[in-house]
PDB file of C-alpha atoms in Angstrom:
ATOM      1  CA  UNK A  88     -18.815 -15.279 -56.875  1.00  0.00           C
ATOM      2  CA  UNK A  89     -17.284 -18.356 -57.389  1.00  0.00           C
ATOM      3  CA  UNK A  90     -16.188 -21.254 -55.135  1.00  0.00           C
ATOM      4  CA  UNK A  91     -12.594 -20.200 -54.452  1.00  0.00           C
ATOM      5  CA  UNK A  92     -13.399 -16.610 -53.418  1.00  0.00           C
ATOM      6  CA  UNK A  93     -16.019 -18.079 -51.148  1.00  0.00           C
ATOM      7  CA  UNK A  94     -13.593 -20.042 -49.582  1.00  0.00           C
ATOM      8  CA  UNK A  95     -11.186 -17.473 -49.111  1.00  0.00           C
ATOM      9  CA  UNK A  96     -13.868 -14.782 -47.763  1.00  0.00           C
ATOM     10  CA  UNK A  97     -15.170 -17.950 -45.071  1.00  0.00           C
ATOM     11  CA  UNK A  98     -11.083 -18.497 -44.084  1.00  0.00           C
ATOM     12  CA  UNK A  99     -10.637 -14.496 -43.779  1.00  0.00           C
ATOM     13  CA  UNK A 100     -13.608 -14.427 -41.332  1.00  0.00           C
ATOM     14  CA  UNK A 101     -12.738 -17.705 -39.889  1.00  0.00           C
ATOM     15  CA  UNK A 102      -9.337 -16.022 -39.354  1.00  0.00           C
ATOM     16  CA  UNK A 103     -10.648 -12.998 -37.716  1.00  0.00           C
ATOM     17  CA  UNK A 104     -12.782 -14.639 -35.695  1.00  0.00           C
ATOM     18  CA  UNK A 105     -10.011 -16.848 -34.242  1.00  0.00           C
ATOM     19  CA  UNK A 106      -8.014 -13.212 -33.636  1.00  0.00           C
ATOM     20  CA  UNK A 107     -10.450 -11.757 -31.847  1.00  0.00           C
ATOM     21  CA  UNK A 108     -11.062 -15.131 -29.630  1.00  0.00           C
ATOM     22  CA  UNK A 109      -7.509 -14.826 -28.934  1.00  0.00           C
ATOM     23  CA  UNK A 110      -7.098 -10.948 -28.351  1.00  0.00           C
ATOM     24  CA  UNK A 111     -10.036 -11.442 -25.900  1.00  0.00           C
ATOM     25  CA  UNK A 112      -8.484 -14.484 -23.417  1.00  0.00           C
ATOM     26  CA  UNK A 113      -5.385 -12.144 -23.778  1.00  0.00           C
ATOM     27  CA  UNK A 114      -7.193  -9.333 -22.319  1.00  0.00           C
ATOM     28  CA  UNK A 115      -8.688 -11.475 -19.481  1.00  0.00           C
ATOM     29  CA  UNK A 116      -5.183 -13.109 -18.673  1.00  0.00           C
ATOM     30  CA  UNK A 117      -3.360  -9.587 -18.574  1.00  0.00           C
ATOM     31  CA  UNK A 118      -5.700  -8.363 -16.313  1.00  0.00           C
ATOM     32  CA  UNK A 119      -5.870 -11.429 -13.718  1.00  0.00           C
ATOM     33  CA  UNK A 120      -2.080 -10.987 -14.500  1.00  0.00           C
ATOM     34  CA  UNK A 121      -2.666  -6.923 -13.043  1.00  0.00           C
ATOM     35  CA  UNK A 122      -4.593  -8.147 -10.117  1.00  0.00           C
ATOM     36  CA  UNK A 123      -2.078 -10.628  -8.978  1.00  0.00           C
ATOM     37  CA  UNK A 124       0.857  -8.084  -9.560  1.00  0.00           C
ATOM     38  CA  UNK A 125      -0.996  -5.249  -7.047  1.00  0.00           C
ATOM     39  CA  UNK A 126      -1.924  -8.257  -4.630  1.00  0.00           C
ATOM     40  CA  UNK A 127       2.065  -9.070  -4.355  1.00  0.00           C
ATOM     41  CA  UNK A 128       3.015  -5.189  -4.324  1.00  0.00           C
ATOM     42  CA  UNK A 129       0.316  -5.453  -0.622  1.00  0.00           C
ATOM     43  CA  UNK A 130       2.024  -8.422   0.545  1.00  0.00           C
ATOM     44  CA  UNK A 131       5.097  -7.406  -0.532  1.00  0.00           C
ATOM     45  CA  UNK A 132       4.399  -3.842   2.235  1.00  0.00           C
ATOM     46  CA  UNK A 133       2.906  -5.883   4.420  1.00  0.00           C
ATOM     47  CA  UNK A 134       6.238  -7.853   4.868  1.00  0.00           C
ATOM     48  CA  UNK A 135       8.575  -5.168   5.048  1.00  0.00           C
ATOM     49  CA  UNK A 136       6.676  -3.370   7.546  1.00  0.00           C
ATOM     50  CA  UNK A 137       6.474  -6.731   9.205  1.00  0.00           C
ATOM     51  CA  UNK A 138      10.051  -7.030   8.832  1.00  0.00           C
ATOM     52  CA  UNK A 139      11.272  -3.477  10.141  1.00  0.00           C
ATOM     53  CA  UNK A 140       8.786  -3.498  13.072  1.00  0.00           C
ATOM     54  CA  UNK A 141      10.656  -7.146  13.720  1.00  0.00           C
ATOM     55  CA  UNK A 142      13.831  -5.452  13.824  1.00  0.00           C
ATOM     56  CA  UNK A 143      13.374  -2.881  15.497  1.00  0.00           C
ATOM     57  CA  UNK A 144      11.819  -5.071  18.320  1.00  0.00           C
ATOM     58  CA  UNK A 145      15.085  -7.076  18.481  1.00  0.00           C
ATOM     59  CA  UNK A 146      16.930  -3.769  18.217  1.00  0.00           C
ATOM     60  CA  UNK A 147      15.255  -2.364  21.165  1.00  0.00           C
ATOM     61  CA  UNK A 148      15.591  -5.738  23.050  1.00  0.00           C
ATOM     62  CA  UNK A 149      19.486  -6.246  22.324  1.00  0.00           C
ATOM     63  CA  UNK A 150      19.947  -2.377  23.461  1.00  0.00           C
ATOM     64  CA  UNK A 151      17.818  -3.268  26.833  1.00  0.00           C
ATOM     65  CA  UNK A 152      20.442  -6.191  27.755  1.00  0.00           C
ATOM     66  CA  UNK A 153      23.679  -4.429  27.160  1.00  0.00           C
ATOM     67  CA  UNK A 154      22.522  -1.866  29.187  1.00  0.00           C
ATOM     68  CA  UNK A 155      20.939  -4.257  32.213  1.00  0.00           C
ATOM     69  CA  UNK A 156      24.465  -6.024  31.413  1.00  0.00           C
ATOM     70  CA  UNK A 157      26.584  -3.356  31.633  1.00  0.00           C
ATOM     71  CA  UNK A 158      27.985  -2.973  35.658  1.00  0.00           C
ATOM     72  CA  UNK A 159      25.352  -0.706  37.555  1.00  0.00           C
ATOM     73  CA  UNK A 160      22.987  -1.548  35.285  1.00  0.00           C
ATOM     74  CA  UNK A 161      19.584  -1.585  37.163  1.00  0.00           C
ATOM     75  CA  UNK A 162      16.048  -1.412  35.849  1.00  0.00           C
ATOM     76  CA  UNK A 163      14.874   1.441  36.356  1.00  0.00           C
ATOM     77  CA  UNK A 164      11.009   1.910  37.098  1.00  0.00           C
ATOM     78  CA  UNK A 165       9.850   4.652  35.271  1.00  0.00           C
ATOM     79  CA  UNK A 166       7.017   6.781  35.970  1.00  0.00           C
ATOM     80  CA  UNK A 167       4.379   7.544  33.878  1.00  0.00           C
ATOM     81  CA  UNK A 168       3.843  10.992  32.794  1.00  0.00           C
ATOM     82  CA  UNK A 169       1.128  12.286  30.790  1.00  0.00           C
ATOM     83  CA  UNK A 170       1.328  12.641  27.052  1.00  0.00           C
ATOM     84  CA  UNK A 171       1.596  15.814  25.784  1.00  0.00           C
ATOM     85  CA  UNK A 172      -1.184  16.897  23.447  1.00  0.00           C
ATOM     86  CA  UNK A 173       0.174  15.742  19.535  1.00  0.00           C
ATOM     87  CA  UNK A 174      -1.549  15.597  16.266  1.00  0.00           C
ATOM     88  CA  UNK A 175      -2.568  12.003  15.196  1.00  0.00           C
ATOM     89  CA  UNK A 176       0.291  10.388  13.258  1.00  0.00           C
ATOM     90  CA  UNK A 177      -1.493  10.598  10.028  1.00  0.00           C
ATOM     91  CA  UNK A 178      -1.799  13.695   9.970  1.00  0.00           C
ATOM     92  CA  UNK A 179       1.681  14.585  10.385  1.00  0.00           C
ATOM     93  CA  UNK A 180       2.366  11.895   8.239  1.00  0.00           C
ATOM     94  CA  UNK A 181       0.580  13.674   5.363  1.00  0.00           C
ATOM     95  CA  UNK A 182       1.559  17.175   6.711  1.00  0.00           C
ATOM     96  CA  UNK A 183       5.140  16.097   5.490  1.00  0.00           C
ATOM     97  CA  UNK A 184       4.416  14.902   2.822  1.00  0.00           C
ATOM     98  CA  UNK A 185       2.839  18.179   1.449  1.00  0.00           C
ATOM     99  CA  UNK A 186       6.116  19.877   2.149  1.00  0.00           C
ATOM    100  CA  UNK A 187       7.629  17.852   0.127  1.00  0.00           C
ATOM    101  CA  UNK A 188       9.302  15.210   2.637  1.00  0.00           C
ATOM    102  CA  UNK A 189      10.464  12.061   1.102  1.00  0.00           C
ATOM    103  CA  UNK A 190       9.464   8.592   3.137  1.00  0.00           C
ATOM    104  CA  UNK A 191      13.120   8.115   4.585  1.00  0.00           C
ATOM    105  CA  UNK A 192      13.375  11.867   6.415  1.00  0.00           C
ATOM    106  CA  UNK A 193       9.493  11.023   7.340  1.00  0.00           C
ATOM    107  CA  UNK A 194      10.344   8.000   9.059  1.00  0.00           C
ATOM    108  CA  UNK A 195      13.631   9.169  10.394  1.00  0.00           C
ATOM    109  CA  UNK A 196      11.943  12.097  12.133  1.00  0.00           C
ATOM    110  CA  UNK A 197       8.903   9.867  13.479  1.00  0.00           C
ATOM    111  CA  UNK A 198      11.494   7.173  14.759  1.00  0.00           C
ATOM    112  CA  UNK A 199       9.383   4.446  12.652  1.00  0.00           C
ATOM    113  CA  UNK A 200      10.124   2.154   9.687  1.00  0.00           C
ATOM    114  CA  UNK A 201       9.600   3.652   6.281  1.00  0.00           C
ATOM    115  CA  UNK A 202       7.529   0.680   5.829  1.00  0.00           C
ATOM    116  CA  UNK A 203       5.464   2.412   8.407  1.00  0.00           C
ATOM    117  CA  UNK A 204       5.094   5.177   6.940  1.00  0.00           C
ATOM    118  CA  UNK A 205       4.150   4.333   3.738  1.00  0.00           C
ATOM    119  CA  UNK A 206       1.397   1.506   5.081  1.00  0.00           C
ATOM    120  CA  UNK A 207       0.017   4.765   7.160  1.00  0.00           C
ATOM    121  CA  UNK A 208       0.031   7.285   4.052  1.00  0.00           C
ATOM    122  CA  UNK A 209      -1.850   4.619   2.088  1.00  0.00           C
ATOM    123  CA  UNK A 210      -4.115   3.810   4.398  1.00  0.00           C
ATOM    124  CA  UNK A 211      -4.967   7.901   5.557  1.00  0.00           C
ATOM    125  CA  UNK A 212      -5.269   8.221   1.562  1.00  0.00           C
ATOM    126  CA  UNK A 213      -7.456   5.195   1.762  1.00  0.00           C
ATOM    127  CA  UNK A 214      -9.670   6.589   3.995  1.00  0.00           C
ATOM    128  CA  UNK A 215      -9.997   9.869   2.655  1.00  0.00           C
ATOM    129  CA  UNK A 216     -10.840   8.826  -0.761  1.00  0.00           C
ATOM    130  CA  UNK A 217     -13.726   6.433   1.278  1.00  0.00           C
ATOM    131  CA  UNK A 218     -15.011   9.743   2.873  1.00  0.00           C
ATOM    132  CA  UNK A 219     -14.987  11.597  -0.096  1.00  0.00           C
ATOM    133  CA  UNK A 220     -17.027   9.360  -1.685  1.00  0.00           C
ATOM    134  CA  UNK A 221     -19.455   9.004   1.214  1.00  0.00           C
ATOM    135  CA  UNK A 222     -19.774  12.842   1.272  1.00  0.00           C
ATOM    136  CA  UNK A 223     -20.712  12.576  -2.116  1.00  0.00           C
ATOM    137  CA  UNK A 224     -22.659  10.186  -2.271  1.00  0.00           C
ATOM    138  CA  UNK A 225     -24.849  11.959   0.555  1.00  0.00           C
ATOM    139  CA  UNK A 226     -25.196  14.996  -1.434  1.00  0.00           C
ATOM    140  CA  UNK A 227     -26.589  13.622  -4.134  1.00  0.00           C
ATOM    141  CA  UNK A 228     -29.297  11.478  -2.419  1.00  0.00           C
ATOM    142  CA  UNK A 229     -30.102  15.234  -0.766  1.00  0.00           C
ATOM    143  CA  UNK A 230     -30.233  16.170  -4.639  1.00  0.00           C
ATOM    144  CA  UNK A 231     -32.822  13.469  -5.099  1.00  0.00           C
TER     145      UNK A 231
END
């Protein structure tokens, strides 16, 4: 071989090298990049169903005045009646949408924020993927 080809054969691997350095802190940046981006996708739910439970709050307060300021309009005491017996929200939450409900007709039947109902389907989805896992992972230490 002579000195030129060397030279070219150390730039080529000098060259690849330098790639794959590159290709590699590209990787690791795209990925912090993927962790920030789901991080602002859970503040960004966390602030609208901040924001709709907000407004419905003021909602509910600004209805309460007009009708204390409307003429004859007297608090009325109510009293308290028992609950009737209901499924949990969640699972009507997920009952719906296995029918095929979207999250606006979900939250417009439940009188809550879609916000709401979303935060609730991710966390009942949460926590069913966490007992799945538990149940599995007690089967196979009764395997062992």
């Amino acid at each position: 071989m002579t000195i030129p080809m060397l030279v070219l054969m150390s730039l080529l691997a000098l060259s690849t090298g330098v790639i794959l350095l590159v290709a590699a802190r590209l990787v690791r940046a795209l990925r912090h990049t993927v962790e920030l981006e789901q991080r602002v996708a859970r503040l960004q739910e966390g602030l609208n169903l901040l924001t709709d439970t907000t407004e419905t709050g003021f909602r509910q307060v600004a209805t309460e005045l007009e009708r204390l300021a409307a003429p004859g309009g007297q608090p009325v005491v109510h009293q308290p009646t028992p609950a009737p017996a209901v499924r949990p929200t969640a699972a009507r939450l997920r009952a719906a949408t296995r029918r095929g409900r979207s999250v606006k007709e979900i939250a417009a039947a439940e009188q809550v924020s879609e916000g709401e109902v979303r935060l609730r389907l991710s966390l009942a989805d949460a926590s069913a993927s966490g007992r799945t896992r538990k149940m599995e992972a007690a089967r196979g230490s009764l395997r062992a």
